[in-house]
Every structure is written in structure tokens, then in C-alpha cells.
CSV table of C-alpha atoms and ligand atoms in Angstrom, one decimal:
chain,number,residue,atom,x,y,z
A,1,MET,CA,-16.5,-25.0,-3.3
A,2,THR,CA,-15.2,-22.1,-1.1
A,3,ASN,CA,-16.7,-18.8,-2.2
A,4,VAL,CA,-14.4,-15.9,-1.7
A,5,LEU,CA,-15.7,-12.4,-1.7
A,6,VAL,CA,-13.0,-10.0,-2.8
A,7,THR,CA,-13.7,-6.3,-2.2
A,8,GLY,CA,-11.7,-4.0,-4.5
A,9,GLY,CA,-11.0,-7.0,-6.7
A,10,ALA,CA,-10.8,-4.9,-9.9
A,11,GLY,CA,-7.9,-2.9,-8.5
A,12,PHE,CA,-4.2,-3.4,-8.7
A,13,ILE,CA,-3.7,-5.8,-5.8
A,14,GLY,CA,-7.2,-7.2,-5.7
A,15,SER,CA,-7.1,-8.3,-9.4
A,16,HIS,CA,-3.9,-10.2,-8.8
A,17,ILE,CA,-5.5,-11.9,-5.7
A,18,VAL,CA,-8.5,-12.8,-7.9
A,19,ASP,CA,-6.2,-14.5,-10.5
A,20,GLU,CA,-4.3,-16.4,-7.8
A,21,LEU,CA,-7.5,-17.6,-6.2
A,22,VAL,CA,-9.3,-18.7,-9.4
A,23,SER,CA,-6.1,-20.5,-10.5
A,24,GLU,CA,-6.3,-22.5,-7.3
A,25,GLY,CA,-10.0,-23.4,-8.0
A,26,TYR,CA,-11.8,-21.0,-5.7
A,27,ASP,CA,-15.1,-19.6,-6.6
A,28,VAL,CA,-14.6,-15.8,-6.6
A,29,THR,CA,-17.0,-12.9,-6.4
A,30,VAL,CA,-15.7,-9.3,-6.7
A,31,VAL,CA,-17.4,-6.2,-5.5
A,32,ASP,CA,-15.8,-2.9,-6.8
A,33,ASN,CA,-17.2,0.5,-7.6
A,34,LEU,CA,-14.6,1.2,-10.3
A,35,THR,CA,-13.5,4.4,-8.6
A,36,GLU,CA,-12.9,7.0,-11.2
A,37,GLN,CA,-9.5,8.1,-9.8
A,38,VAL,CA,-8.2,4.6,-10.4
A,39,HIS,CA,-10.2,3.3,-13.4
A,40,ASP,CA,-11.2,4.5,-16.8
A,41,GLY,CA,-14.2,2.0,-17.0
A,42,GLU,CA,-13.8,-1.7,-16.7
A,43,PRO,CA,-10.1,-2.7,-16.9
A,44,GLU,CA,-9.2,-5.2,-19.7
A,45,TYR,CA,-7.3,-7.5,-17.3
A,46,LEU,CA,-10.4,-8.8,-15.4
A,47,SER,CA,-10.6,-12.6,-15.0
A,48,ASP,CA,-13.2,-14.5,-17.0
A,49,GLU,CA,-13.6,-17.0,-14.2
A,50,ALA,CA,-14.7,-14.6,-11.5
A,51,GLU,CA,-18.1,-12.9,-11.0
A,52,TYR,CA,-18.1,-9.1,-10.9
A,53,VAL,CA,-20.6,-6.9,-9.1
A,54,TRP,CA,-20.1,-3.2,-9.8
A,55,GLY,CA,-21.2,-1.7,-6.5
A,56,ASP,CA,-20.0,0.1,-3.4
A,57,VAL,CA,-18.7,-1.4,-0.2
A,58,ARG,CA,-20.6,1.3,1.7
A,59,ASP,CA,-23.9,-0.1,0.4
A,60,ARG,CA,-25.4,-2.1,3.4
A,61,GLU,CA,-28.0,-4.0,1.4
A,62,LEU,CA,-25.6,-5.1,-1.3
A,63,MET,CA,-22.9,-6.1,1.2
A,64,THR,CA,-25.5,-8.1,3.2
A,65,GLU,CA,-26.5,-10.0,0.1
A,66,LEU,CA,-22.9,-10.7,-1.0
A,67,LEU,CA,-21.8,-11.7,2.5
A,68,GLU,CA,-24.7,-14.2,2.9
A,69,ASP,CA,-23.2,-16.2,-0.1
A,70,ALA,CA,-19.5,-15.9,1.0
A,71,ASP,CA,-17.4,-18.4,2.9
A,72,VAL,CA,-14.4,-16.1,3.1
A,73,LEU,CA,-14.1,-12.3,3.0
A,74,ASN,CA,-11.0,-10.7,1.5
A,75,HIS,CA,-11.3,-7.0,2.0
A,76,GLN,CA,-9.0,-4.9,-0.2
A,77,ALA,CA,-11.3,-1.9,-1.2
A,78,SER,CA,-10.0,1.4,0.1
A,79,ALA,CA,-9.4,4.9,-0.9
A,80,VAL,CA,-5.7,4.9,-1.4
A,81,GLY,CA,-3.4,8.0,-1.1
A,82,VAL,CA,-1.5,9.4,1.9
A,83,GLY,CA,-1.3,13.1,0.8
A,84,GLN,CA,-4.8,13.2,-0.6
A,85,SER,CA,-6.2,11.8,2.6
A,86,MET,CA,-5.0,15.0,4.4
A,87,TYR,CA,-7.6,17.1,2.6
A,88,GLU,CA,-10.3,14.5,1.6
A,89,ILE,CA,-10.6,13.5,5.2
A,90,GLU,CA,-14.3,12.6,5.3
A,91,LYS,CA,-14.0,10.5,2.1
A,92,TYR,CA,-11.1,8.4,3.5
A,93,VAL,CA,-12.8,7.8,6.8
A,94,GLU,CA,-16.1,6.9,5.1
A,95,VAL,CA,-14.7,4.5,2.5
A,96,ASN,CA,-12.1,2.9,4.7
A,97,THR,CA,-13.2,3.1,8.4
A,98,LEU,CA,-16.9,3.4,8.1
A,99,ALA,CA,-17.4,0.9,5.3
A,100,THR,CA,-15.4,-1.7,7.2
A,101,ALA,CA,-17.4,-0.9,10.4
A,102,ARG,CA,-20.6,-1.4,8.4
A,103,ILE,CA,-19.4,-4.8,6.9
A,104,LEU,CA,-18.5,-6.0,10.4
A,105,ASP,CA,-21.9,-4.8,11.7
A,106,ILE,CA,-23.5,-6.9,9.1
A,107,ILE,CA,-21.4,-9.9,10.1
A,108,ALA,CA,-22.3,-9.4,13.7
A,109,ASN,CA,-26.0,-8.8,13.2
A,110,GLU,CA,-27.1,-10.7,10.1
A,111,ASN,CA,-26.1,-14.3,11.0
A,112,ILE,CA,-23.2,-14.3,8.5
A,113,ASP,CA,-21.1,-17.4,8.8
A,114,LEU,CA,-17.5,-16.9,7.6
A,115,GLU,CA,-14.6,-19.3,7.7
A,116,LYS,CA,-12.0,-16.5,7.4
A,117,VAL,CA,-11.5,-12.8,7.0
A,118,VAL,CA,-8.4,-11.3,5.4
A,119,VAL,CA,-8.0,-7.5,5.5
A,120,ALA,CA,-5.5,-5.3,3.7
A,121,SER,CA,-3.6,-3.1,6.2
A,122,SER,CA,-0.5,-1.0,5.6
A,123,MET,CA,3.0,-0.2,6.8
A,124,SER,CA,1.8,3.4,7.0
A,125,ILE,CA,0.4,2.6,10.4
A,126,TYR,CA,3.9,2.4,11.9
A,127,GLY,CA,4.8,6.0,11.1
A,128,GLU,CA,8.6,5.9,11.1
A,129,GLY,CA,10.3,2.6,11.0
A,130,ALA,CA,12.5,1.1,13.8
A,131,TYR,CA,16.1,2.4,14.3
A,132,ARG,CA,19.2,1.6,16.3
A,133,CYS,CA,21.9,4.0,17.7
A,134,PRO,CA,25.2,2.5,16.5
A,135,ASP,CA,27.1,4.0,19.3
A,136,GLU,CA,24.9,2.9,22.2
A,137,ASN,CA,23.4,-0.1,20.4
A,138,GLU,CA,20.0,1.0,21.6
A,139,LEU,CA,16.6,0.6,19.9
A,140,HIS,CA,14.8,3.8,18.9
A,141,TYR,CA,11.3,4.5,17.6
A,142,PRO,CA,11.7,8.2,16.7
A,143,PRO,CA,8.6,10.3,16.1
A,144,LEU,CA,8.2,12.2,12.7
A,145,ARG,CA,10.9,14.7,12.0
A,146,GLY,CA,9.9,18.2,12.9
A,147,GLU,CA,9.5,21.0,10.4
A,148,GLY,CA,12.6,22.8,11.7
A,149,GLN,CA,14.7,19.8,11.2
A,150,MET,CA,13.3,19.3,7.7
A,151,LYS,CA,13.8,22.9,6.7
A,152,GLU,CA,17.5,22.6,7.7
A,153,GLY,CA,17.8,19.6,5.4
A,154,GLN,CA,18.7,17.3,8.3
A,155,TRP,CA,17.0,14.3,6.8
A,156,GLU,CA,18.3,11.5,9.0
A,157,HIS,CA,17.2,10.9,12.5
A,158,LEU,CA,19.7,11.7,15.3
A,159,CYS,CA,20.1,9.8,18.6
A,160,PRO,CA,18.3,11.9,21.2
A,161,GLU,CA,21.0,10.9,23.7
A,162,CYS,CA,24.3,11.2,21.8
A,163,GLY,CA,23.4,12.9,18.5
A,164,THR,CA,24.8,10.1,16.4
A,165,GLU,CA,22.9,9.4,13.1
A,166,LEU,CA,20.4,6.5,13.8
A,167,GLU,CA,20.6,3.4,11.6
A,168,PRO,CA,17.3,2.0,10.2
A,169,ILE,CA,16.6,-1.7,11.2
A,170,ALA,CA,13.8,-4.1,10.2
A,171,THR,CA,10.5,-3.0,11.7
A,172,PRO,CA,8.7,-5.7,13.6
A,173,GLU,CA,4.9,-5.9,14.1
A,174,SER,CA,5.4,-5.1,17.8
A,175,LYS,CA,6.7,-1.6,16.9
A,176,PRO,CA,4.3,0.9,18.5
A,177,ARG,CA,2.0,2.4,15.8
A,178,GLU,CA,2.1,6.1,15.0
A,179,SER,CA,-0.3,6.8,12.3
A,180,THR,CA,0.6,10.1,10.9
A,181,SER,CA,-2.0,10.6,8.1
A,182,VAL,CA,-5.7,10.2,7.8
A,183,TYR,CA,-5.1,7.3,5.4
A,184,ALA,CA,-2.9,5.6,8.0
A,185,ILE,CA,-5.4,6.1,10.7
A,186,SER,CA,-8.1,4.6,8.5
A,187,LYS,CA,-5.9,1.6,7.7
A,188,LYS,CA,-5.3,1.1,11.4
A,189,ASP,CA,-9.0,1.3,12.0
A,190,GLN,CA,-9.7,-1.3,9.3
A,191,GLU,CA,-7.2,-3.6,10.9
A,192,GLU,CA,-8.2,-3.1,14.5
A,193,LEU,CA,-12.0,-3.2,13.8
A,194,THR,CA,-11.6,-6.4,11.8
A,195,LEU,CA,-9.4,-8.2,14.3
A,196,SER,CA,-11.4,-7.2,17.3
A,197,VAL,CA,-14.9,-8.0,15.9
A,198,CYS,CA,-13.8,-11.3,14.3
A,199,ARG,CA,-12.1,-12.3,17.6
A,200,ALA,CA,-15.3,-11.7,19.5
A,201,TYR,CA,-17.4,-13.8,17.0
A,202,GLY,CA,-14.8,-16.6,16.7
A,203,ILE,CA,-14.0,-15.9,13.1
A,204,PRO,CA,-10.2,-16.4,12.3
A,205,ALA,CA,-8.9,-13.1,10.8
A,206,VAL,CA,-5.6,-11.9,9.5
A,207,ALA,CA,-4.5,-8.4,8.7
A,208,LEU,CA,-1.8,-8.0,6.1
A,209,ARG,CA,0.4,-4.9,6.6
A,210,TYR,CA,1.5,-4.4,3.1
A,211,PHE,CA,4.8,-2.5,2.4
A,212,ASN,CA,5.3,-0.7,-1.0
A,213,ILE,CA,3.7,-2.9,-3.6
A,214,TYR,CA,4.6,-2.6,-7.3
A,215,GLY,CA,3.9,-4.4,-10.5
A,216,SER,CA,1.6,-4.7,-13.5
A,217,ARG,CA,-1.9,-3.1,-13.3
A,218,GLN,CA,-1.0,-0.3,-10.9
A,219,SER,CA,-2.8,2.7,-12.2
A,220,LEU,CA,-0.3,4.9,-14.0
A,221,ASP,CA,-2.8,7.7,-14.2
A,222,ASN,CA,-3.4,8.0,-10.5
A,223,PRO,CA,-0.8,10.5,-9.2
A,224,TYR,CA,-1.8,10.0,-5.5
A,225,THR,CA,-0.4,6.5,-4.9
A,226,GLY,CA,2.6,4.2,-5.6
A,227,VAL,CA,6.0,5.8,-6.2
A,228,CYS,CA,6.9,3.2,-8.9
A,229,ALA,CA,3.7,4.0,-10.9
A,230,ILE,CA,4.2,7.8,-10.5
A,231,PHE,CA,7.8,7.6,-11.7
A,232,SER,CA,6.8,5.3,-14.6
A,233,SER,CA,4.3,7.8,-15.7
A,234,ARG,CA,6.8,10.6,-15.5
A,235,ILE,CA,9.4,8.7,-17.4
A,236,LYS,CA,7.0,7.5,-20.1
A,237,ASN,CA,6.1,11.2,-20.7
A,238,ASP,CA,9.8,12.2,-20.9
A,239,ASN,CA,9.7,14.0,-17.6
A,240,PRO,CA,12.3,13.3,-14.9
A,241,PRO,CA,11.1,11.6,-11.7
A,242,LEU,CA,10.9,14.2,-9.0
A,243,ILE,CA,12.4,13.2,-5.7
A,244,PHE,CA,11.6,14.8,-2.3
A,245,GLU,CA,14.4,15.3,0.3
A,246,ASP,CA,17.8,14.0,-1.0
A,247,GLY,CA,16.7,10.7,-2.5
A,248,ASP,CA,18.4,8.5,0.1
A,249,GLN,CA,15.2,7.7,2.0
A,250,THR,CA,14.4,4.1,1.8
A,251,ARG,CA,11.2,1.9,1.4
A,252,ASP,CA,10.6,-1.8,1.1
A,253,PHE,CA,9.3,-2.9,-2.3
A,254,ILE,CA,7.5,-6.1,-2.8
A,255,HIS,CA,6.1,-7.5,-6.1
A,256,VAL,CA,2.3,-7.8,-6.4
A,257,SER,CA,2.4,-11.5,-7.3
A,258,ASP,CA,4.1,-12.2,-4.0
A,259,VAL,CA,1.4,-10.2,-2.2
A,260,ALA,CA,-1.4,-12.2,-4.0
A,261,ARG,CA,0.2,-15.4,-2.8
A,262,ALA,CA,0.5,-14.0,0.7
A,263,ASN,CA,-3.3,-13.4,0.6
A,264,LYS,CA,-3.9,-17.0,-0.5
A,265,LEU,CA,-1.6,-18.3,2.3
A,266,ALA,CA,-3.4,-16.0,4.9
A,267,MET,CA,-6.7,-17.5,3.8
A,268,GLU,CA,-5.5,-21.1,3.9
A,269,SER,CA,-3.2,-21.0,7.0
A,270,ASP,CA,-4.3,-21.5,10.6
A,271,ALA,CA,-3.2,-18.0,11.3
A,272,SER,CA,-5.9,-16.2,13.4
A,273,ASN,CA,-6.3,-12.8,15.0
A,274,VAL,CA,-2.9,-11.6,13.9
A,275,ALA,CA,-1.4,-8.7,11.9
A,276,VAL,CA,1.7,-9.6,9.8
A,277,ASN,CA,4.1,-7.6,7.7
A,278,ILE,CA,4.1,-8.3,4.0
A,279,GLY,CA,7.3,-6.9,2.6
A,280,SER,CA,10.6,-8.1,1.1
A,281,GLY,CA,12.8,-7.1,4.1
A,282,ASN,CA,15.2,-5.3,1.7
A,283,PRO,CA,15.3,-1.5,1.8
A,284,LYS,CA,15.8,0.4,-1.5
A,285,THR,CA,16.5,4.1,-1.9
A,286,ILE,CA,14.0,6.2,-3.7
A,287,ARG,CA,16.8,7.6,-5.9
A,288,GLY,CA,17.7,4.0,-6.8
A,289,ILE,CA,14.2,3.2,-7.8
A,290,ALA,CA,14.1,6.3,-10.1
A,291,GLN,CA,17.4,5.3,-11.6
A,292,THR,CA,16.4,1.7,-12.2
A,293,LEU,CA,13.1,2.7,-13.9
A,294,ILE,CA,14.9,5.2,-16.1
A,295,GLU,CA,17.4,2.5,-17.2
A,296,LEU,CA,14.7,-0.1,-17.8
A,297,TYR,CA,12.7,2.3,-19.9
A,298,GLY,CA,16.0,2.9,-21.9
A,299,LYS,CA,16.0,6.6,-21.2
A,300,GLU,CA,19.3,7.0,-19.3
A,301,ASP,CA,20.7,9.3,-22.0
A,302,GLU,CA,17.8,11.7,-21.7
A,303,LEU,CA,16.6,11.7,-18.1
A,304,GLU,CA,18.0,11.7,-14.6
A,305,PRO,CA,16.1,11.8,-11.3
A,306,GLU,CA,15.5,15.4,-10.3
A,307,ILE,CA,16.0,16.3,-6.6
A,308,ALA,CA,13.3,18.8,-5.6
A,309,ASP,CA,14.1,21.5,-3.1
A,310,ASP,CA,11.2,20.4,-0.9
A,311,PHE,CA,9.8,17.8,1.3
A,312,ARG,CA,6.4,16.5,2.2
A,313,GLN,CA,5.0,17.0,5.6
A,314,GLY,CA,4.4,13.7,7.3
A,315,ASP,CA,6.8,11.7,5.2
A,316,ILE,CA,8.9,9.1,7.0
A,317,ARG,CA,12.6,8.6,6.4
A,318,HIS,CA,13.0,4.8,6.4
A,319,CYS,CA,10.9,1.8,7.0
A,320,PHE,CA,11.4,-1.8,6.0
A,321,ALA,CA,9.8,-5.1,7.1
A,322,ASP,CA,10.8,-7.6,9.6
A,323,THR,CA,9.6,-10.7,7.7
A,324,GLU,CA,9.9,-13.3,10.5
A,325,LEU,CA,6.3,-13.4,11.6
A,326,ALA,CA,5.0,-13.8,8.0
A,327,ALA,CA,7.2,-16.8,7.6
A,328,GLU,CA,6.1,-18.2,10.9
A,329,GLU,CA,2.3,-17.6,10.7
A,330,LEU,CA,1.8,-17.9,6.9
A,331,GLY,CA,4.8,-19.8,5.7
A,332,PHE,CA,5.3,-16.8,3.4
A,333,GLU,CA,8.5,-15.7,1.7
A,334,THR,CA,9.0,-13.6,-1.3
A,335,GLU,CA,9.8,-15.4,-4.6
A,336,VAL,CA,10.2,-12.5,-7.1
A,337,SER,CA,13.5,-10.7,-7.0
A,338,PHE,CA,13.6,-6.9,-7.2
A,339,GLU,CA,15.2,-7.1,-10.7
A,340,ASP,CA,12.7,-9.5,-12.1
A,341,GLY,CA,9.8,-7.6,-10.5
A,342,MET,CA,10.9,-4.3,-11.9
A,343,ARG,CA,11.3,-5.8,-15.4
A,344,GLU,CA,7.8,-7.1,-15.2
A,345,LEU,CA,6.5,-3.7,-14.2
A,346,VAL,CA,8.3,-2.0,-17.1
A,347,LYS,CA,7.3,-4.6,-19.7
A,348,TRP,CA,3.7,-3.9,-18.8
A,349,GLY,CA,4.2,-0.2,-18.4
A,350,ARG,CA,5.5,0.1,-21.9
A,351,LYS,CA,2.1,-1.0,-23.3
A,352,GLN,CA,0.1,1.5,-21.2
A,353,ASP,CA,-1.0,5.0,-22.0
A,354,ALA,CA,0.0,7.1,-19.0
A,355,GLU,CA,-1.1,10.6,-18.4
A,356,ASP,CA,1.4,12.4,-16.2
A,357,ARG,CA,-0.7,14.1,-13.6
A,358,PHE,CA,2.0,14.4,-11.0
A,359,LYS,CA,2.4,18.3,-11.2
A,360,GLU,CA,-1.4,18.7,-10.7
A,361,ALA,CA,-1.4,16.5,-7.6
A,362,HIS,CA,1.8,18.2,-6.3
A,363,ALA,CA,0.2,21.6,-6.8
A,364,GLU,CA,-2.8,20.5,-4.7
A,365,LEU,CA,-0.5,19.5,-1.8
A,366,GLU,CA,1.3,22.9,-2.1
A,367,GLU,CA,-2.0,24.7,-2.1
A,368,LYS,CA,-2.9,23.0,1.1
A,369,GLY,CA,0.5,23.9,2.7
A,370,LEU,CA,1.5,20.2,2.9
A,371,VAL,CA,4.8,20.7,1.1
A,372,GLY,CA,7.8,22.6,2.6
A,373,GLU,CA,11.0,23.9,1.3
A,374,ASP,CA,14.4,23.1,2.8
B,1,NAD,N1,-0.4,-0.4,-3.3
B,1,NAD,C1,0.3,-0.4,-2.2
B,1,NAD,O1,1.5,-0.2,-2.2
B,1,NAD,C2,-0.4,-0.6,-0.9
B,1,NAD,C3,0.3,-0.5,0.3
B,1,NAD,C4,-0.3,-0.7,1.5
B,1,NAD,C5,-1.7,-1.0,1.6
B,1,NAD,N2,-2.4,-1.1,0.4
B,1,NAD,C6,-3.8,-1.5,0.5
B,1,NAD,O2,-4.1,-2.5,-0.4
B,1,NAD,C7,-5.4,-2.4,-0.9
B,1,NAD,C8,-5.5,-2.4,-2.4
B,1,NAD,O3,-4.8,-1.2,-2.9
B,1,NAD,P1,-4.4,-1.1,-4.4
B,1,NAD,O4,-3.0,-0.5,-4.4
B,1,NAD,O5,-4.7,-2.3,-5.2
B,1,NAD,O6,-5.3,0.1,-4.8
B,1,NAD,P2,-6.4,0.3,-6.0
B,1,NAD,O7,-6.9,1.7,-6.0
B,1,NAD,O8,-5.7,-0.2,-7.3
B,1,NAD,O9,-7.5,-0.8,-5.7
B,1,NAD,C9,-8.6,-0.4,-4.8
B,1,NAD,C10,-9.8,-0.9,-5.5
B,1,NAD,O10,-10.9,-0.7,-4.6
B,1,NAD,C11,-12.0,-0.1,-5.3
B,1,NAD,N3,-12.8,0.7,-4.4
B,1,NAD,C12,-12.4,1.9,-3.8
B,1,NAD,N4,-13.5,2.4,-3.1
B,1,NAD,C13,-14.5,1.5,-3.2
B,1,NAD,C14,-15.8,1.5,-2.7
B,1,NAD,N5,-16.3,2.5,-1.9
B,1,NAD,N6,-16.6,0.4,-3.0
B,1,NAD,C15,-16.1,-0.6,-3.8
B,1,NAD,N7,-14.9,-0.6,-4.3
B,1,NAD,C16,-14.0,0.5,-4.0
B,1,NAD,C17,-11.3,0.7,-6.4
B,1,NAD,O11,-12.2,0.9,-7.5
B,1,NAD,C18,-10.2,-0.2,-6.8
B,1,NAD,O12,-10.5,-1.1,-7.8
B,1,NAD,C19,-6.0,-1.1,-0.2
B,1,NAD,O13,-6.7,-1.5,0.9
B,1,NAD,C20,-4.8,-0.3,0.2
B,1,NAD,O14,-5.0,0.5,1.3
B,1,NAD,C21,-1.8,-0.9,-0.8
């Protein structure tokens, strides 16, 4: 039976991948160090049918042992948090870049025979998404907005030639990457290291560039990741979701069960040495997300999204996935609608205790000078 080693398999996405794989009859081993920022001990949702090893992906000896028994590596373990990565720089590079390098070094030097490697990458490696000038019908890949522009509250990108507001379009994998945070750089490293080493050793590898993933099991206590989880935590504690800029910035939200299926398809498909977007292809505004969650939690009479008078340095304005390559390479299309997915998240969220630590995390960013006022 195929033995799949899932790193980070106790986490939000990893645990859904584990469930998907065991339900398809795979033999699954998980390695996870139950990072304190994410977990309060062993989560109750772990699968009875997988084997769990509580250890660190940075541990060479442990990873050598586990890789010797694996047929497939599914690498999800990472430190996750864009803002936090800008002041916990060493940790992000160590857990993401260096641990991945070490795993690949083991594969290259210890006679490890793998049938496939799947690695979790991220849309954050694009920086801004792709845009089009409606007047000149030209494609644009703008850089991050400058501080001067943000301070004036000019949130949208303007065409450098004619000054017209640019329109966001679907971002293809071919868009030049512009990693604008330490987290994004470390995800790019994980992707590029994996694809290049696996190519050299003839191991088929696929990098999945996840867009914004939401759904059950996302840590509601971790204020550094996932806007849906952060807003859920605020709403459950009767606090309004706090929105940077004007709330009309958009992201591409995809339900975690679709992402788990994309991982299974990546493993089973003939796709090799390729990075593909895993998103819905449908942009949603951040204000709309806040509003939807308030309504689903039944708090529309008490709460409304609060527009903060500030912005976060390094934030992009719009990015949503071009989904063609995922369909072509993996035969992947989303199955869960946004409405059904959000209902699933809230149904689960209602049963969770959630400590709202948003203000604390925001204060840390402010202290480091990573938040500006418009
Ligand atoms: N959630 C998203 O929207 C999103 C978007 C893009 C990419 N990703 C990527 O998806 C992957 C999974 O993210 P997630 O949202 O499930 O996060 P998560 O924090 O819920 O899961 C990560 C898991 O990895 C474990 N881990 C962290 N450091 C480890 C270490 N040194 N050794 C062993 N285990 C360790 C954690 O304990 C956790 O269980 C990550 O690679 C992340 O970069 C997530």
C-alpha cells in the first residue's frame, strides 16, 4: 500500500488532506510538532486511521527515518503568517526554507526512493495580482503600492501610462513573482527548492500555490493567519471585524475540502515539475467576507465591519487565481460553493472557543512600524 508522509498533518489543511487520503485507502504517517501558536495540545479531530509522530521537520535524523518508509511526501508544515514573518525572520527561514532544504538533502544523499512529492506553496509569492488597463487593453503587473500612495488613500492601482484605474484579472502561474514578505520568500524557496531538486533526481513533484483557504479546523486563536478565522474570532467575541484600507480589496477564497482533493489529485496525476494555482477563480471583497460572517453568526443587529484608518505595509490590493492550469494538469475544479463553504466554517466555528487576540497581534505590527495611517 502506498505510504504517504504528510508533514504538518495535524494542522488545518494537513488534517483535511490526511482524512481525504485515508478515506481513499492510503497508509498515512503524519509528522507535526504541534506548534504552540496553532495548537493547544493534540487536536480532537485527528484521524484514527493515520499514524502520528510528534516531531520537528527540522530534525534530520527523524526525517531520514520517516522518509525511508515513505513512498510519497506531502509537505505542508510551515510557519504561517505574513505580518509576523517580517519580525520573526530567522524562524520563518529556518522552519520553511531550511527545513525543506534539509529534507531535500536527505532525499538526495540517503538513497530515498519517492514516487511523488507534493509541496504547499502560496499565492503570496506573486505579490500583486495581474491587472489590465481598460482604456488601452494592456496587461500590467504593478509593483506594491508605495507608502505615499497608501497615505493618500489611493487604494487602487493606476495605469502608469494613462492614469486610468487598473482592473484586476485572473493571475496565471506565468506572472512574474514578486515576493514581498519573508513568508512569501520562504514559500517561493520551498517551491523552487523542491521542484529543482526533484527534477534533478527524476522524482515527479508538484507545487500547489494555494490562494486563501477557509473552513473547519482553522485555528481561531491564531491571530496571524487566515482572515476568515480572524474575523470569526472577532465576531464570536462580539467585536467588529476590523478592515484595513476601504474593504474593497479582493482575495480568492477556496474551501479546505477542495484543497484536500487537489492534493490527492496532485499525488495521483501524471503532473510533474509544475507549480499550479489552487483557487476558486472568484474574487470576493474583504468587506463582503466580514458581512457574510456577521450574518451567518446571526449578529447583523449588533455588529458591522469596522473600517480602520490604517493599512498594512506590503499588503496587495487584488489577486485571484487563473484556474486553467490546475484543470489541465490535475483535472481539478472546485466543488464547494462559497455559500456552502462559509456555512460549514460557521457551523464548526460556533462550537469552538475562540480567544480574540487580534488587538495583540495588531499592536505588535504597530510597534514594529508595519502599519501606516492614511
Ligand atoms: N491557510 C491558507 O490560506 C494558506 C494559503 C497559502 C499557503 N498555505 C500553506 O499551507 C500549509 C498548511 O497551512 P495551514 O493553513 O494548514 O497552517 P497550520 O498552521 O494550521 O498548519 C501547519 C502545521 O504545521 C505544523 N508545523 C509547523 N512548524 C513545524 C515544524 N517545524 N515541524 C513539524 N510541524 C510543524 C504545525 O504544528 C501545524 O500543525 C503551509 O505550508 C502554508 O504555508 C496556507
